[in-house]
Short mmCIF file of N, CA and C in Angstrom, two decimals:
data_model
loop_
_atom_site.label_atom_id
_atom_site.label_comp_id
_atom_site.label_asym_id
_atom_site.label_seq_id
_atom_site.Cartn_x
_atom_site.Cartn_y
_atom_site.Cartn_z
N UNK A 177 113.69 116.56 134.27
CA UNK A 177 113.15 115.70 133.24
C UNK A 177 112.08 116.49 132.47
N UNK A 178 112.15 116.42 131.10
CA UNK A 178 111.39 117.38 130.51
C UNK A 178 109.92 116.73 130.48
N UNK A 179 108.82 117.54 129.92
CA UNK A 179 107.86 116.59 129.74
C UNK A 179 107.52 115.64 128.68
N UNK A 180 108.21 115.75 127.24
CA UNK A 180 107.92 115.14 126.50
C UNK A 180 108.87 113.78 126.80
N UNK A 181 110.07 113.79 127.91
CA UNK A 181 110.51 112.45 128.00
C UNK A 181 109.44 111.86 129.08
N UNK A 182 109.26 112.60 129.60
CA UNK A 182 108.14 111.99 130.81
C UNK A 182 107.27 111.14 130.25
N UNK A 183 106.51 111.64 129.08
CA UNK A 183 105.56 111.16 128.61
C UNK A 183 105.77 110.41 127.92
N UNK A 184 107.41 110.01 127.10
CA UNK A 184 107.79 109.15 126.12
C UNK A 184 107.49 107.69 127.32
N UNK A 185 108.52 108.18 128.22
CA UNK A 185 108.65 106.81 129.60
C UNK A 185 107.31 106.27 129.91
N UNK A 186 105.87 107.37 130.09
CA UNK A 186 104.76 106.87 131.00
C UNK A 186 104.16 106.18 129.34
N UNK A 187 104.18 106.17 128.13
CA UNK A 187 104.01 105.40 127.20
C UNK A 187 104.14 104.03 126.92
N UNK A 188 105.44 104.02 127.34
CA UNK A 188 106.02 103.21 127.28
C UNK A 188 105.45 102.32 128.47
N UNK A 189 105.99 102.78 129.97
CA UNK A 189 105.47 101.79 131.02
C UNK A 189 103.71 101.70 130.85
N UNK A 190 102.91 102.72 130.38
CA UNK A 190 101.62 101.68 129.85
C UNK A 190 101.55 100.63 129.26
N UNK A 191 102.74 100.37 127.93
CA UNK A 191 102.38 99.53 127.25
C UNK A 191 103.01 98.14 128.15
N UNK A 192 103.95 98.08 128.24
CA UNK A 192 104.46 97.27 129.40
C UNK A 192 103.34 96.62 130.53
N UNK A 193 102.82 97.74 131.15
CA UNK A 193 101.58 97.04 132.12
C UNK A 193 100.35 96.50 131.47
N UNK A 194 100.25 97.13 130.32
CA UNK A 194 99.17 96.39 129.30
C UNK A 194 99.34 94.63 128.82
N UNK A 195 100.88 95.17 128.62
CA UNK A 195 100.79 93.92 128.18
C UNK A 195 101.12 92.98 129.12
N UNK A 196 101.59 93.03 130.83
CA UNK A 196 101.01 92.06 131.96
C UNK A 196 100.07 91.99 132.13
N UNK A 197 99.07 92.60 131.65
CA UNK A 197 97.84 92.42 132.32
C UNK A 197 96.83 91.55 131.65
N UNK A 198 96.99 92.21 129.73
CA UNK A 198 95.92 91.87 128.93
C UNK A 198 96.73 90.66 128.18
N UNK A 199 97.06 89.94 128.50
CA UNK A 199 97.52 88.48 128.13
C UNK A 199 96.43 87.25 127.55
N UNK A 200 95.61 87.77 127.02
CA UNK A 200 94.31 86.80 127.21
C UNK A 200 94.22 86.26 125.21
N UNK A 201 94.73 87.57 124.18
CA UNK A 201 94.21 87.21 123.02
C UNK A 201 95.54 87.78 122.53
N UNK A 202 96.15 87.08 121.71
CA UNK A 202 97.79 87.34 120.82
C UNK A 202 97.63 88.63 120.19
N UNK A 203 96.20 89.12 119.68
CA UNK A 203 96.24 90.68 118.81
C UNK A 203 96.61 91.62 120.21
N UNK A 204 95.92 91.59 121.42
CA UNK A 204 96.24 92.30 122.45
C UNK A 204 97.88 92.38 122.89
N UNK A 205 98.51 91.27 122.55
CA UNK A 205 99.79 91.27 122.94
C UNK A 205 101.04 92.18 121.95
N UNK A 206 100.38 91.88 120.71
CA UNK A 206 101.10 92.40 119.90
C UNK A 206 100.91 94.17 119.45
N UNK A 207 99.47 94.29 119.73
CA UNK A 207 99.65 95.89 119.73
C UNK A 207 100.31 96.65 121.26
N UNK A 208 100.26 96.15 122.23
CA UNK A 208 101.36 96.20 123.29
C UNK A 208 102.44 96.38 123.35
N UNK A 209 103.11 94.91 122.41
CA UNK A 209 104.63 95.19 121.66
C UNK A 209 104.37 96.42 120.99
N UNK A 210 103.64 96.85 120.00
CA UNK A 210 103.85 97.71 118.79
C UNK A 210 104.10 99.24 119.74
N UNK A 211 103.23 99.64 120.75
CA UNK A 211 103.27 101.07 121.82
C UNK A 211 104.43 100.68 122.33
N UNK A 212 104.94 99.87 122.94
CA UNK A 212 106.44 99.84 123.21
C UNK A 212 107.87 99.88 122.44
N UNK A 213 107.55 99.56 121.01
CA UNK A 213 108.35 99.69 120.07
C UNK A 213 108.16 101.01 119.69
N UNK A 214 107.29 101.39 119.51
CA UNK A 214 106.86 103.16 119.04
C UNK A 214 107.52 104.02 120.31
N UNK A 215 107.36 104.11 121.46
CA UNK A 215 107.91 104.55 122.36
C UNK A 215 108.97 104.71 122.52
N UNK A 216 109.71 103.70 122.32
CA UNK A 216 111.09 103.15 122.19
C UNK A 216 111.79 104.28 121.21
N UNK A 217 110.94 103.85 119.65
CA UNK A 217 111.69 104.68 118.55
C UNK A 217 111.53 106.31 118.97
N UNK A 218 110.42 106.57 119.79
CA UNK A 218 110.65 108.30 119.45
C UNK A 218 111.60 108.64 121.12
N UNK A 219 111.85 107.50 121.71
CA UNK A 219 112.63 108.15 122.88
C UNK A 219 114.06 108.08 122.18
N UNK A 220 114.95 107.21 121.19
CA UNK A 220 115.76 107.08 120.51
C UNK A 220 116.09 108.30 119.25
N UNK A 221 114.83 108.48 118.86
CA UNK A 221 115.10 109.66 118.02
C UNK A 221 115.03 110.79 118.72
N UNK A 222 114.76 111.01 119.76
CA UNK A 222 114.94 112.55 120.45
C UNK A 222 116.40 112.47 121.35
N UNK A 223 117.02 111.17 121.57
CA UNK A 223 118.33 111.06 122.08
C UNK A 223 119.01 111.52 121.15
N UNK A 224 118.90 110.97 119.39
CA UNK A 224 120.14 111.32 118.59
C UNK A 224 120.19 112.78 118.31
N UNK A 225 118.39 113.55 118.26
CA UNK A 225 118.10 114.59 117.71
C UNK A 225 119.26 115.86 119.44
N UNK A 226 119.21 115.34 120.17
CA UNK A 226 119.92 116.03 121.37
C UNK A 226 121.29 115.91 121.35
N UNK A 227 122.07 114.83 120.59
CA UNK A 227 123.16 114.33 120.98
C UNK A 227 124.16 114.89 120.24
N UNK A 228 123.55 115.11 119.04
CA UNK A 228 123.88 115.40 117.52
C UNK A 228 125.35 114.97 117.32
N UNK A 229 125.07 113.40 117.09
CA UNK A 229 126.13 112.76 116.98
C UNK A 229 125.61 111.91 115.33
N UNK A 230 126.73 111.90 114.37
CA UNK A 230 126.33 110.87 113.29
C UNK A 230 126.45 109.37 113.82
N UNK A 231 126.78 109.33 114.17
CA UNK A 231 127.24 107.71 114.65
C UNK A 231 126.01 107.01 115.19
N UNK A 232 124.80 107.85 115.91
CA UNK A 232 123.68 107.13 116.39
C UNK A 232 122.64 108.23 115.22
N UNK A 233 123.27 108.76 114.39
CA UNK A 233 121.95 108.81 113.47
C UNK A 233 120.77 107.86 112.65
N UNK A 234 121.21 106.50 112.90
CA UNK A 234 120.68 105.80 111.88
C UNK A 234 120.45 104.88 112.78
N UNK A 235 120.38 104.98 114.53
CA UNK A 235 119.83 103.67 114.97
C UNK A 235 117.96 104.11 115.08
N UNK A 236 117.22 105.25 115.33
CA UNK A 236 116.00 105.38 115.05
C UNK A 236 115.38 104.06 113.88
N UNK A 237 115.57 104.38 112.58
CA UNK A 237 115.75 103.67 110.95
C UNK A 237 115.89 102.71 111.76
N UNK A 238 116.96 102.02 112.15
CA UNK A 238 117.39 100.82 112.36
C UNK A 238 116.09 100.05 113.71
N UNK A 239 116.05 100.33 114.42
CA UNK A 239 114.65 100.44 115.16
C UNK A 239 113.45 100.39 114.48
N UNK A 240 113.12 101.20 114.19
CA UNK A 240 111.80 100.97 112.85
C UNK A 240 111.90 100.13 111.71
N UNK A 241 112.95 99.60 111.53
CA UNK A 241 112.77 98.72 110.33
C UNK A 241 112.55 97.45 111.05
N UNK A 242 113.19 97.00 112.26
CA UNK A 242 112.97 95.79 113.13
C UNK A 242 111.19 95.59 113.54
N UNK A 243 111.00 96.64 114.02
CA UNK A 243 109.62 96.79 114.81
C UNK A 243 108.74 96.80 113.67
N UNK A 244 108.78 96.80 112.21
CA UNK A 244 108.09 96.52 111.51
C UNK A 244 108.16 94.89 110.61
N UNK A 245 109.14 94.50 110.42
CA UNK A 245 109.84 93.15 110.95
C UNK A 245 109.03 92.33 111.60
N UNK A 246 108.57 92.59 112.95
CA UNK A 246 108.57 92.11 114.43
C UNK A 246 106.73 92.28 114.02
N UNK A 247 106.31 93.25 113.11
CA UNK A 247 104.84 93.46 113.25
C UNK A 247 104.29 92.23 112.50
N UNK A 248 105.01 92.72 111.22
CA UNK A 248 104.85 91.43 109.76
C UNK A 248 104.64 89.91 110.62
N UNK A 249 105.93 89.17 111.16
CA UNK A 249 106.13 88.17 111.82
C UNK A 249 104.74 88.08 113.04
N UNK A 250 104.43 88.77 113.66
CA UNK A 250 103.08 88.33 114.50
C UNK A 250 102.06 88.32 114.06
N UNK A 251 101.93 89.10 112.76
CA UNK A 251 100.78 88.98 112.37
C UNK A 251 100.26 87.96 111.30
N UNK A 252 101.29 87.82 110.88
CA UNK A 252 101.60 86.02 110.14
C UNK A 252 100.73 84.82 111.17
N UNK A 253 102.07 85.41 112.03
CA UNK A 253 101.47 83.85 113.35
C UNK A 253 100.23 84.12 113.60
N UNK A 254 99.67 85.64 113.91
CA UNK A 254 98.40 85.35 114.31
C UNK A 254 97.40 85.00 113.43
N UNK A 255 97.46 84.88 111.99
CA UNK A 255 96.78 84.72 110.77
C UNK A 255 96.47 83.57 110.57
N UNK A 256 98.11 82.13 110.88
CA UNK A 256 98.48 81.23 110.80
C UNK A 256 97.37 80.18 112.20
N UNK A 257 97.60 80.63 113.28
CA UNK A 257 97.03 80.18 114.75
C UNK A 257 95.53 79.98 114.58
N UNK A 258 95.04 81.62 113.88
CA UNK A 258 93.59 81.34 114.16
C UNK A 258 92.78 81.11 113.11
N UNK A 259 93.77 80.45 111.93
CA UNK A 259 93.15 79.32 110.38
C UNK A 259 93.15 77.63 111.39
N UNK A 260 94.23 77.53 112.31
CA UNK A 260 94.62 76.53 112.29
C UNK A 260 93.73 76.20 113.86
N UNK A 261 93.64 77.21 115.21
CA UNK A 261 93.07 76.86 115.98
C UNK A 261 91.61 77.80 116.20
N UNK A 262 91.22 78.04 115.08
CA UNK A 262 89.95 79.22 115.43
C UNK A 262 89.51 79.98 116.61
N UNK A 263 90.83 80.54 116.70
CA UNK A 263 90.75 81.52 117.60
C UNK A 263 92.27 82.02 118.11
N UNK A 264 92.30 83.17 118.71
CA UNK A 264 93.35 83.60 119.24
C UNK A 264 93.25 83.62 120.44
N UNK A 265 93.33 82.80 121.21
CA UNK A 265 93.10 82.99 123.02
C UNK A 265 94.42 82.59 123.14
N UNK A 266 95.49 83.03 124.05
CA UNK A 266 96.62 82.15 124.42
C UNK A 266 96.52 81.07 125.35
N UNK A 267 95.21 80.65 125.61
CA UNK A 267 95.36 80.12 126.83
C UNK A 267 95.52 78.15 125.25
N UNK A 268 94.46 78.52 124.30
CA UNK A 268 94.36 77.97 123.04
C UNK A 268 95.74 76.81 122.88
N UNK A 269 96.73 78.16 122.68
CA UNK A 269 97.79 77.79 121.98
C UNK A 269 99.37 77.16 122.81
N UNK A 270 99.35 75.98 122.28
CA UNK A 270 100.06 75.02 123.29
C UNK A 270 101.11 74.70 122.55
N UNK A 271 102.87 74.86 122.64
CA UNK A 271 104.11 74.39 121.66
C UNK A 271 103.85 72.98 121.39
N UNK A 272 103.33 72.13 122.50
CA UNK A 272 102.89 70.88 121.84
C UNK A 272 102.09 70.50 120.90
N UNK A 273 100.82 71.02 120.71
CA UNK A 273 99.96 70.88 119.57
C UNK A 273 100.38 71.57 118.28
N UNK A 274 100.92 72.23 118.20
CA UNK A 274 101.59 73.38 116.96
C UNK A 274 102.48 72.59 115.93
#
């Protein structure tokens, strides 16, 4: 295992344990998602860059356009949550009151 996959993986499982752990405020959750989506994309782009196949050239792109997607959309909600419940705590935010 080389080291730059090593380090793509131990990126990744940080963000993962980050985000079991630090569950407390929705911005914490979502920059969690964002190191796991980033991780994701450069372990994907060093698969196609090895594989040198066209056929998975364009799932990297396709990855990054979601995970930016996915950024837009939380950061809405979190914009939306803490006009509406002044504050971002998850403990706050209940599907019933919403």
């Amino acid at each position: 295992m080389s080291t730059i996959l090593f380090s793509m993986n131990m990126a990744f499982l940080l963000s993962l344990l980050g985000l079991a752990f630090h569950r407390t405020h929705l911005m914490s959750i979502l920059v969690c998602i964002e190191g796991m989506m980033l991780a994701l994309y450069l372990m994907l782009a060093m698969f196609t860059s090895t594989t040198n196949t066209p056929a998975t050239a364009i799932m990297p792109v396709l990855l990054l356009t979601m995970s930016a997607c996915e950024a837009g959309t939380g950061l809405a909600l979190l914009v939306a949550t803490s006009r509406t419940h002044n504050t971002d705590h998850m403990k706050s935010l209940n599907l019933l009151k919403c």
